[in-house]
């Protein structure tokens, strides 16, 4: 089977989520990559070095500059004439583009796979991860998004793929990029952080959220996450949200502070290796999944923890 | 401008789903069902666009069992003008749903279709994008802000790195994220009024769409359960545990 993996890139670098998708693809067969963007020579060269990669198809054109699904999807769908499976990381980029590719190919997508059980069988989470479905696809071609935390990352070095330019399919002219407000942070990205400290509504305000959590995160070199309640309340920006519809994380250690543990939140972090919970309510559901729990007032505990670590 | 909103009847978000013992799926017998939360946001956004005078009519569509009428009545009570139920007892996949919605869109000619970004039962996150592809329309997925100006719409999207804004030609497809708005509750008078708003009943066959599933569910299992661990009594003990786990500051 020949697979085509969408390379997610930013600022000239291949994003880590791509590497997990490459691993998933390698379980199906030969791994080819698609790099779409503007001025992406560097990305293409980096992508060719990913272990186990064959061809790297590169479409370098202004139409792909901001990864607009309207323009990238027809390109990918066209290349699928010579491939059997299209895989994208289950990031906001992959989730935006892959279903559009699937519909163009008249294929039912298999979202957020957790494992490859065979060439047409996969497992995927449903109901916020409260159930795992094994599904078998009868489509001749597969379109798949890959949950990054469920697969090892392929080595970013050691491969020797061949770069092949592909013709651009043009700008559909129905959408354009206006701008972005991206969170700037020196901290590790949530989906690849080894340690995450995450805060809930109990922090009470944006000031308290940051003045208490940031020093702790700095000390642990941790990423900072938040519950939906904290994001809805405006304590943290949307890209901090961990949960069913936010980011899915699985760090070595997840420290949930002032988070009660709604099923939608648990869906995003319960595959963490170790879960630590700090909450003033000893009956909070978060303690049912926590390996280590401490009941108490976060306004006292967090500063003490930060100081003593 | 007409707006089309798609709504799905799903398990209520407060209910913890239980996997059936025979592994055939999730037990939905006697379980509270509600409108998919992201679809409520879609209905609310449509109503706000109408209140602003940008939209003139809101048509709510649902594809599902007879009981999905209740979901449509909720949309009507919130402020939608009329409803279409495409009735089927089969579980339709996003691709089939998108094909049916594309047919409805061709009939109704809306300026925009607004849908939830995902349903909280199958968590597919596909229908809006597929619908846009089938219609050849642009898509503004995971929207946290929708601003219409003339024949274009600016959609601010919640992306992994923060926020991104795209400009789309209309007609367009928009899928909603959590921060787009806070849906209203329907008032009692509006619930009463909704009972007399028009609700058309159709079937997938009326639209000539092949809805045969492409995926077979082989089995559904419960995920591995985490065991609750230990509670510690002090910050010092917590630090001891963290150090034992190899955490160093």
Coordinates of C-alpha atoms in Angstrom, one line a residue:
Chain A
X1 CA 0.0 0.0 0.0
X2 CA 1.2 3.5 -0.8
X3 CA 0.4 6.2 1.7
X4 CA 0.5 10.0 1.5
X5 CA 1.1 11.9 4.7
X6 CA 0.3 15.6 5.0
X7 CA 3.4 17.4 6.4
X8 CA 2.3 20.0 8.9
X9 CA 4.8 22.8 9.1
X10 CA 5.3 26.2 10.6
X11 CA 8.0 28.8 10.3
X12 CA 10.0 26.5 8.0
X13 CA 10.0 23.5 10.4
X14 CA 8.2 20.2 10.3
X15 CA 5.8 20.0 13.3
X16 CA 6.1 17.0 15.6
X17 CA 2.6 15.8 15.0
X18 CA 3.7 14.9 11.5
X19 CA 6.1 12.3 12.9
X20 CA 3.4 10.3 14.7
X21 CA 1.3 10.3 11.4
X22 CA 4.4 8.9 9.6
X23 CA 4.6 6.1 12.2
X24 CA 0.9 5.3 11.6
X25 CA 1.4 5.4 7.8
X26 CA 4.4 3.0 8.0
X27 CA 2.1 0.4 9.5
X28 CA 0.1 0.5 6.3
X29 CA 2.9 0.5 3.8
X30 CA 5.2 2.8 1.9
X31 CA 5.3 6.3 3.2
X32 CA 5.2 9.3 0.9
X33 CA 4.9 12.8 2.1
X34 CA 3.1 15.9 0.8
X35 CA 4.6 19.3 1.6
X36 CA 2.4 22.1 0.5
X37 CA 3.3 25.7 1.1
X38 CA 5.1 28.8 -0.2
X39 CA 8.9 28.8 0.0
X40 CA 9.1 25.4 1.5
X41 CA 12.5 24.1 0.2
X42 CA 13.7 23.9 3.8
X43 CA 10.6 22.0 5.0
X44 CA 10.9 19.6 2.0
X45 CA 14.6 18.9 2.9
X46 CA 13.8 18.3 6.5
X47 CA 10.8 16.1 5.6
X48 CA 13.1 14.0 3.4
X49 CA 15.2 13.2 6.4
X50 CA 12.4 11.7 8.4
X51 CA 13.2 8.0 9.0
X52 CA 11.4 5.6 6.6
X53 CA 10.2 8.2 4.1
X54 CA 10.2 7.5 0.4
X55 CA 9.0 10.2 -2.0
X56 CA 8.4 13.7 -0.8
X57 CA 5.9 15.5 -3.0
X58 CA 6.5 19.2 -2.9
X59 CA 3.9 21.8 -4.1
X60 CA 5.4 25.3 -3.7
X61 CA 3.0 28.0 -4.6
X62 CA 1.5 31.1 -3.1
X63 CA -1.9 29.4 -3.1
X64 CA -0.7 27.0 -0.4
X65 CA 1.0 29.8 1.7
X66 CA -1.4 29.6 4.6
X67 CA -2.6 26.1 4.2
X68 CA -6.1 27.0 3.1
X69 CA -8.1 23.8 2.9
X70 CA -9.9 25.1 -0.3
X71 CA -6.6 25.0 -2.1
X72 CA -4.7 22.2 -0.4
X73 CA -7.5 19.6 -0.5
X74 CA -7.8 19.4 -4.4
X75 CA -4.0 19.1 -4.6
X76 CA -4.0 16.2 -2.1
X77 CA -7.0 14.6 -3.7
X78 CA -5.3 14.7 -7.1
X79 CA -2.2 13.0 -5.8
X80 CA -4.4 10.3 -4.3
X81 CA -4.7 8.8 -7.8
X82 CA -1.3 7.2 -7.1
X83 CA -1.8 6.5 -3.4
X84 CA -4.0 4.3 -1.4
X85 CA -4.2 6.1 1.9
X86 CA -4.1 9.8 2.9
X87 CA -3.0 10.5 6.5
X88 CA -2.9 13.8 8.4
X89 CA -2.1 14.6 12.0
X90 CA -5.3 15.2 14.0
X91 CA -4.4 18.8 14.6
X92 CA -6.5 21.8 13.7
X93 CA -4.7 21.9 10.4
X94 CA -5.2 18.2 9.6
X95 CA -8.8 18.2 10.8
X96 CA -9.6 21.2 8.6
X97 CA -8.1 19.7 5.4
X98 CA -8.5 15.9 5.6
X99 CA -12.4 15.7 5.5
X100 CA -12.3 18.0 2.5
X101 CA -10.0 15.6 0.8
X102 CA -12.2 12.7 1.8
X103 CA -15.3 14.2 0.4
X104 CA -13.5 15.0 -2.9
X105 CA -12.6 11.4 -3.1
X106 CA -16.0 10.2 -1.9
X107 CA -14.4 8.4 1.0
X108 CA -15.6 8.2 4.6
X109 CA -12.8 9.5 6.8
X110 CA -11.6 7.6 9.9
X111 CA -10.9 10.3 12.5
X112 CA -8.2 10.3 15.2
X113 CA -7.1 6.7 14.9
X114 CA -5.4 5.2 18.0
X115 CA -4.1 2.1 16.3
X116 CA -3.8 0.3 13.0
X117 CA -5.3 -3.1 13.3
X118 CA -4.9 -4.2 9.7
X119 CA -4.9 -2.5 6.3
X120 CA -8.5 -1.5 6.6
X121 CA -9.1 -1.8 10.4
X122 CA -8.4 0.9 13.0
X123 CA -9.4 1.9 16.5
X124 CA -10.7 5.3 17.3
X125 CA -12.2 7.0 20.4
X126 CA -15.8 7.9 20.5
X127 CA -18.0 9.6 23.2
X128 CA -15.1 11.7 24.5
X129 CA -12.9 8.6 24.8
X130 CA -15.4 6.8 27.0
X131 CA -15.6 4.1 24.3
X132 CA -13.1 2.8 21.8
X133 CA -14.5 1.6 18.4
X134 CA -12.8 -0.8 16.1
X135 CA -13.9 0.2 12.6
X136 CA -13.4 -1.5 9.2
X137 CA -13.4 0.6 6.1
X138 CA -14.8 -0.6 2.8
X139 CA -13.6 2.4 0.9
X140 CA -11.0 1.6 -1.8
X141 CA -8.9 4.5 -0.6
X142 CA -8.5 5.5 3.0
X143 CA -8.5 9.0 4.5
X144 CA -7.3 9.0 8.1
X145 CA -6.4 11.5 10.8
X146 CA -3.9 10.3 13.4
X147 CA -4.0 11.1 17.2
X148 CA -0.5 12.2 17.9
X149 CA -0.3 10.8 21.4
X150 CA -1.2 7.3 20.3
X151 CA 1.8 6.7 18.1
X152 CA 5.5 6.9 18.7
X153 CA 7.1 9.7 16.7
X154 CA 9.2 8.6 13.8
X155 CA 12.8 9.8 14.0
X156 CA 13.3 13.2 12.4
X157 CA 16.7 12.2 11.1
X158 CA 18.1 9.3 9.3
X159 CA 15.8 9.0 6.3
X160 CA 16.7 9.7 2.7
X161 CA 13.6 10.5 0.8
X162 CA 13.6 11.8 -2.7
X163 CA 12.1 15.2 -3.3
X164 CA 9.8 15.5 -6.3
X165 CA 8.1 18.7 -7.3
X166 CA 4.5 18.5 -8.2
X167 CA 2.5 21.0 -10.2
X168 CA 0.3 23.4 -8.2
X169 CA -3.4 23.1 -8.7
X170 CA -4.0 26.9 -8.5
X171 CA -5.9 29.2 -6.2
X172 CA -9.6 28.4 -6.1
X173 CA -10.1 32.1 -5.3
X174 CA -12.9 31.5 -2.8
X175 CA -11.0 32.1 0.4
X176 CA -8.0 34.1 1.6
X177 CA -5.9 34.4 4.7
X178 CA -6.3 37.6 6.7
X179 CA -4.1 37.2 9.7
X180 CA -3.3 35.3 12.9
X181 CA -2.9 36.0 16.6
X182 CA -0.6 33.2 17.7
X183 CA 0.3 32.8 21.4
X184 CA 4.0 33.4 21.8
X185 CA 5.5 31.4 24.5
X186 CA 9.0 30.1 25.4
X187 CA 7.3 27.2 27.1
X188 CA 7.1 23.7 25.5
X189 CA 4.1 23.1 23.3
X190 CA 1.3 21.2 25.0
X191 CA 1.2 18.3 22.7
X192 CA 4.9 17.6 23.1
X193 CA 5.6 18.8 26.6
X194 CA 7.0 16.3 29.1
X195 CA 5.3 18.0 32.0
X196 CA 2.1 20.0 31.9
X197 CA 0.6 22.1 34.7
X198 CA -3.0 22.8 34.0
X199 CA -5.4 25.2 35.8
X200 CA -9.2 25.4 36.2
X201 CA -11.8 27.9 37.1
X202 CA -10.8 27.7 40.8
X203 CA -8.0 30.2 40.0
X204 CA -10.7 32.9 39.9
X205 CA -9.1 35.4 37.5
X206 CA -6.6 35.6 34.7
X207 CA -4.1 37.4 36.9
X208 CA -4.2 34.7 39.5
X209 CA -4.1 32.0 36.9
X210 CA -0.9 33.4 35.5
X211 CA 0.8 34.7 38.6
X212 CA 0.4 31.3 40.3
X213 CA 0.8 28.8 37.5
X214 CA 3.5 30.5 35.4
X215 CA 6.3 30.4 38.1
X216 CA 5.5 26.8 38.7
X217 CA 5.6 26.0 35.0
X218 CA 8.9 27.9 34.7
X219 CA 10.4 25.9 37.5
X220 CA 9.3 22.5 36.0
X221 CA 10.0 23.6 32.4
X222 CA 6.4 22.6 31.9
X223 CA 3.7 23.5 29.4
X224 CA 0.6 25.3 30.7
X225 CA -2.8 24.0 30.0
X226 CA -6.3 24.9 31.1
X227 CA -9.8 23.4 31.5
X228 CA -12.6 24.6 29.3
X229 CA -14.1 26.4 32.2
X230 CA -10.9 28.4 32.7
X231 CA -10.7 29.3 29.0
X232 CA -14.4 30.2 28.8
X233 CA -13.9 32.5 31.8
X234 CA -11.1 34.2 30.0
X235 CA -8.3 33.2 32.3
X236 CA -6.3 31.6 29.5
X237 CA -6.4 31.7 25.6
X238 CA -8.2 29.0 23.6
X239 CA -5.0 27.2 22.6
X240 CA -4.4 26.3 26.3
X241 CA -7.6 24.1 26.4
X242 CA -7.1 20.4 27.1
X243 CA -10.1 18.2 26.5
X244 CA -12.4 16.4 24.1
X245 CA -12.6 19.3 21.8
X246 CA -9.3 21.0 22.7
X247 CA -5.9 19.5 22.8
X248 CA -5.3 15.9 23.5
X249 CA -2.2 15.5 25.6
X250 CA -0.3 12.6 27.1
X251 CA 2.8 14.0 29.0
X252 CA 4.9 12.1 31.5
X253 CA 3.3 14.1 34.2
X254 CA 0.1 16.1 34.2
X255 CA -0.6 18.3 37.2
X256 CA -4.2 19.4 37.3
X257 CA -4.8 22.2 39.7
X258 CA -8.3 23.5 40.6
X259 CA -9.8 21.3 37.9
X260 CA -12.7 19.1 39.0
X261 CA -12.4 16.6 36.2
X262 CA -15.4 16.8 33.8
X263 CA -15.5 13.9 31.4
X264 CA -14.7 16.3 28.6
X265 CA -11.5 17.3 30.3
X266 CA -10.5 13.8 31.2
X267 CA -10.9 12.9 27.5
X268 CA -7.9 15.2 26.8
X269 CA -5.5 14.0 29.4
X270 CA -6.3 10.6 30.8
X271 CA -3.5 9.0 28.8
X272 CA -0.9 11.0 30.7
X273 CA 1.6 8.7 32.3
X274 CA 1.2 10.2 35.8
X275 CA -1.6 12.4 36.9
X276 CA -1.3 14.7 39.9
X277 CA -4.4 16.5 41.2
X278 CA -4.6 19.4 43.5
X279 CA -8.2 20.3 44.5
X280 CA -10.0 21.6 47.5
X281 CA -12.9 19.3 47.0
X282 CA -11.9 15.8 48.1
X283 CA -14.8 14.3 46.1
X284 CA -13.8 15.9 42.8
X285 CA -13.8 13.3 40.0
X286 CA -10.3 14.2 39.1
X287 CA -9.1 12.2 42.1
X288 CA -10.6 9.1 40.5
X289 CA -8.0 9.2 37.8
X290 CA -5.1 10.8 39.7
X291 CA -2.1 8.8 40.7
X292 CA -1.2 11.4 43.4
X293 CA -3.8 13.7 44.9
X294 CA -3.5 16.5 47.4
X295 CA -6.7 18.0 48.9
X296 CA -6.3 21.7 49.8
X297 CA -6.4 25.3 48.9
X298 CA -4.5 25.9 45.7
X299 CA -3.7 29.5 46.7
X300 CA -1.6 28.1 49.5
X301 CA -0.3 25.0 47.9
X302 CA 0.8 26.3 44.5
X303 CA 3.2 29.0 45.9
X304 CA 4.5 26.6 48.5
X305 CA 5.1 23.9 45.8
X306 CA 6.8 26.4 43.5
X307 CA 9.1 27.6 46.3
X308 CA 10.1 24.2 47.6
X309 CA 10.7 22.5 44.3
Chain B
X1 CA -30.0 36.1 3.2
X2 CA -31.1 32.7 4.3
X3 CA -29.2 30.7 6.9
X4 CA -29.2 26.9 7.1
X5 CA -28.2 25.3 10.5
X6 CA -27.7 21.6 11.0
X7 CA -28.5 20.1 14.4
X8 CA -28.0 16.6 15.7
X9 CA -29.7 14.8 18.6
X10 CA -27.0 13.2 20.8
X11 CA -26.4 11.9 24.3
X12 CA -26.6 14.8 26.8
X13 CA -23.1 16.1 27.5
X14 CA -23.6 15.6 31.2
X15 CA -24.3 11.8 30.9
X16 CA -21.5 9.4 31.2
X17 CA -21.8 7.0 28.3
X18 CA -21.8 3.2 29.0
X19 CA -20.5 0.6 26.6
X20 CA -23.0 -2.2 26.0
X21 CA -21.9 -5.6 27.4
X22 CA -22.0 -7.2 24.0
X23 CA -19.6 -4.7 22.5
X24 CA -22.0 -3.5 19.9
X25 CA -22.0 0.1 20.9
X26 CA -23.0 2.6 23.6
X27 CA -26.2 2.1 25.5
X28 CA -28.6 4.9 24.7
X29 CA -31.8 3.3 26.1
X30 CA -33.4 5.6 28.6
X31 CA -30.5 8.0 28.4
X32 CA -31.1 11.7 28.3
X33 CA -30.7 13.1 24.8
X34 CA -30.1 16.7 23.8
X35 CA -29.0 18.9 21.0
X36 CA -25.3 18.6 20.3
X37 CA -23.7 21.5 22.2
X38 CA -21.8 22.8 19.2
X39 CA -25.0 22.8 17.2
X40 CA -26.7 24.9 19.9
X41 CA -23.9 27.4 19.3
X42 CA -24.6 27.2 15.5
X43 CA -28.3 28.0 16.1
X44 CA -27.5 30.9 18.4
X45 CA -25.1 32.4 15.9
X46 CA -27.7 32.2 13.2
X47 CA -30.3 33.9 15.5
X48 CA -27.8 36.7 16.3
X49 CA -27.1 37.3 12.6
X50 CA -30.9 37.6 12.1
X51 CA -31.2 39.9 15.0
X52 CA -28.5 42.1 13.5
X53 CA -30.5 42.2 10.3
X54 CA -27.9 40.4 8.3
X55 CA -30.0 37.3 7.9
X56 CA -33.7 37.1 7.1
X57 CA -34.6 33.5 7.6
X58 CA -33.2 30.5 9.5
X59 CA -33.9 27.0 8.4
X60 CA -32.9 24.2 10.8
X61 CA -32.2 20.7 9.5
X62 CA -31.7 17.5 11.4
X63 CA -31.1 14.0 10.1
X64 CA -32.0 11.2 12.4
X65 CA -34.9 9.3 14.1
X66 CA -38.4 10.6 14.6
X67 CA -37.4 11.9 18.0
X68 CA -35.0 14.4 16.3
X69 CA -38.1 16.4 16.0
X70 CA -37.6 17.4 19.6
X71 CA -34.2 18.7 18.7
X72 CA -35.7 20.7 15.8
X73 CA -38.4 22.1 18.1
X74 CA -35.7 23.3 20.4
X75 CA -34.0 25.1 17.5
X76 CA -37.4 26.6 16.6
X77 CA -38.0 27.7 20.2
X78 CA -34.6 29.3 20.3
X79 CA -35.5 31.3 17.1
X80 CA -35.2 29.3 13.9
X81 CA -38.1 30.0 11.5
X82 CA -38.8 26.5 10.1
X83 CA -37.4 23.1 10.2
X84 CA -36.7 20.1 8.0
X85 CA -36.4 16.6 9.4
X86 CA -34.8 14.0 7.2
X87 CA -36.0 10.9 9.0
X88 CA -34.0 7.7 9.2
X89 CA -33.4 5.1 11.9
X90 CA -30.0 4.2 10.4
X91 CA -26.9 5.8 11.9
X92 CA -25.7 7.9 9.1
X93 CA -22.0 8.7 8.7
X94 CA -20.7 12.2 8.2
X95 CA -20.2 11.6 4.5
X96 CA -23.9 10.7 4.0
X97 CA -25.0 13.5 6.2
X98 CA -22.9 16.0 4.2
X99 CA -24.4 14.7 0.9
X100 CA -28.0 15.1 2.3
X101 CA -27.1 18.6 3.6
X102 CA -25.6 19.5 0.2
X103 CA -29.0 18.6 -1.4
X104 CA -30.9 20.7 1.1
X105 CA -28.5 23.6 0.5
X106 CA -29.0 23.3 -3.3
X107 CA -32.7 23.5 -2.7
X108 CA -32.7 26.3 -0.2
X109 CA -29.8 28.4 -1.6
X110 CA -28.7 29.7 1.8
X111 CA -25.9 32.4 2.1
X112 CA -24.3 30.3 4.8
X113 CA -24.6 26.9 6.4
X114 CA -23.6 26.9 10.1
X115 CA -22.9 23.6 11.9
X116 CA -21.2 22.4 15.1
X117 CA -17.6 21.5 14.5
X118 CA -18.2 18.0 15.9
X119 CA -20.9 15.9 17.4
X120 CA -20.0 14.7 20.9
X121 CA -21.1 11.2 20.2
X122 CA -18.9 10.0 17.3
X123 CA -16.4 12.9 17.6
X124 CA -15.7 12.8 13.9
X125 CA -15.3 16.5 13.1
X126 CA -15.9 16.0 9.4
X127 CA -19.4 17.0 8.3
X128 CA -18.9 20.7 7.7
X129 CA -15.7 20.3 5.8
X130 CA -17.2 17.5 3.7
X131 CA -20.3 19.7 2.9
X132 CA -18.1 22.6 1.8
X133 CA -16.1 20.3 -0.5
X134 CA -19.3 18.8 -2.0
X135 CA -20.7 22.2 -2.7
X136 CA -17.4 23.7 -3.8
X137 CA -17.8 26.4 -1.1
X138 CA -15.2 27.8 1.2
X139 CA -15.1 26.7 4.9
X140 CA -14.5 28.5 8.1
X141 CA -14.0 25.7 10.6
X142 CA -13.7 26.0 14.5
X143 CA -15.1 29.6 14.4
X144 CA -14.9 31.9 17.4
X145 CA -16.0 35.0 15.5
X146 CA -18.1 35.4 12.4
X147 CA -18.4 38.9 10.7
X148 CA -20.3 39.3 7.5
X149 CA -19.5 42.3 5.2
X150 CA -21.2 42.4 1.9
X151 CA -20.8 39.2 0.0
X152 CA -17.8 38.0 2.2
X153 CA -17.5 36.7 5.7
X154 CA -14.5 37.0 8.0
X155 CA -14.2 33.9 10.2
X156 CA -11.8 33.8 13.1
X157 CA -10.8 30.2 13.8
X158 CA -9.5 28.5 17.0
X159 CA -6.3 26.8 15.8
X160 CA -3.6 25.0 17.8
X161 CA -1.3 28.0 17.9
X162 CA -4.0 30.6 18.8
X163 CA -6.4 32.3 16.5
X164 CA -6.4 32.7 12.7
X165 CA -8.7 34.8 10.5
X166 CA -9.8 33.9 7.0
X167 CA -12.0 35.7 4.5
X168 CA -14.5 33.6 2.6
X169 CA -16.7 34.3 -0.4
X170 CA -20.3 33.6 0.4
X171 CA -22.0 31.2 0.2
X172 CA -19.8 29.5 2.8
X173 CA -19.8 26.8 5.4
X174 CA -19.0 27.7 9.0
X175 CA -18.4 25.3 11.9
X176 CA -18.6 26.5 15.4
X177 CA -16.2 26.3 18.3
X178 CA -17.0 26.8 22.0
X179 CA -16.2 30.5 22.2
X180 CA -18.3 31.7 19.4
X181 CA -21.2 32.6 21.7
X182 CA -23.3 31.4 24.6
X183 CA -26.5 29.9 23.4
X184 CA -29.7 31.2 24.9
X185 CA -32.4 29.2 26.7
X186 CA -35.7 29.1 25.0
X187 CA -38.4 30.9 26.9
X188 CA -41.7 29.2 27.7
X189 CA -43.8 31.4 25.3
X190 CA -41.2 30.7 22.6
X191 CA -41.4 26.9 23.3
X192 CA -45.2 27.2 22.8
X193 CA -44.8 29.2 19.7
X194 CA -42.3 26.8 18.2
X195 CA -45.0 24.1 18.2
X196 CA -46.8 25.8 15.4
X197 CA -43.7 26.6 13.3
X198 CA -43.5 24.6 10.1
X199 CA -41.5 21.3 10.2
X200 CA -41.2 19.4 7.0
X201 CA -40.7 15.7 7.0
X202 CA -38.5 14.0 4.4
X203 CA -36.5 10.8 4.0
X204 CA -33.0 10.2 2.6
X205 CA -34.7 8.6 -0.4
X206 CA -36.4 11.9 -1.2
X207 CA -33.0 13.4 -2.0
X208 CA -31.7 10.3 -3.9
X209 CA -28.6 10.0 -1.7
X210 CA -26.9 6.7 -1.1
X211 CA -26.4 6.4 2.6
X212 CA -24.9 3.0 2.8
X213 CA -22.2 3.1 5.5
X214 CA -18.6 2.8 4.5
X215 CA -17.3 1.9 7.9
X216 CA -18.4 -1.2 9.8
X217 CA -18.2 -1.0 13.6
X218 CA -16.5 -4.3 14.5
X219 CA -16.8 -3.8 18.2
X220 CA -16.9 -1.1 20.8
X221 CA -15.0 -1.5 24.0
X222 CA -14.4 0.4 27.2
X223 CA -11.0 2.1 27.4
X224 CA -8.5 0.9 30.0
X225 CA -9.5 2.2 33.3
X226 CA -7.1 4.2 35.5
X227 CA -6.9 3.2 39.1
X228 CA -7.2 6.0 41.6
X229 CA -3.8 6.5 43.3
X230 CA -2.9 7.8 46.7
X231 CA -3.7 11.0 48.4
X232 CA -0.9 12.8 50.2
X233 CA -1.2 15.1 53.1
X234 CA 1.2 17.9 52.5
X235 CA 3.2 19.7 49.8
X236 CA 6.4 18.1 51.2
X237 CA 4.9 14.7 50.6
X238 CA 3.8 15.7 47.1
X239 CA 7.3 16.9 46.3
X240 CA 8.6 13.5 47.6
X241 CA 6.3 11.7 45.2
X242 CA 7.3 14.0 42.3
X243 CA 11.0 13.5 43.0
X244 CA 10.4 9.7 43.1
X245 CA 8.9 10.1 39.6
X246 CA 12.1 11.8 38.5
X247 CA 10.8 15.4 38.5
X248 CA 13.6 17.9 39.2
X249 CA 13.2 21.6 39.2

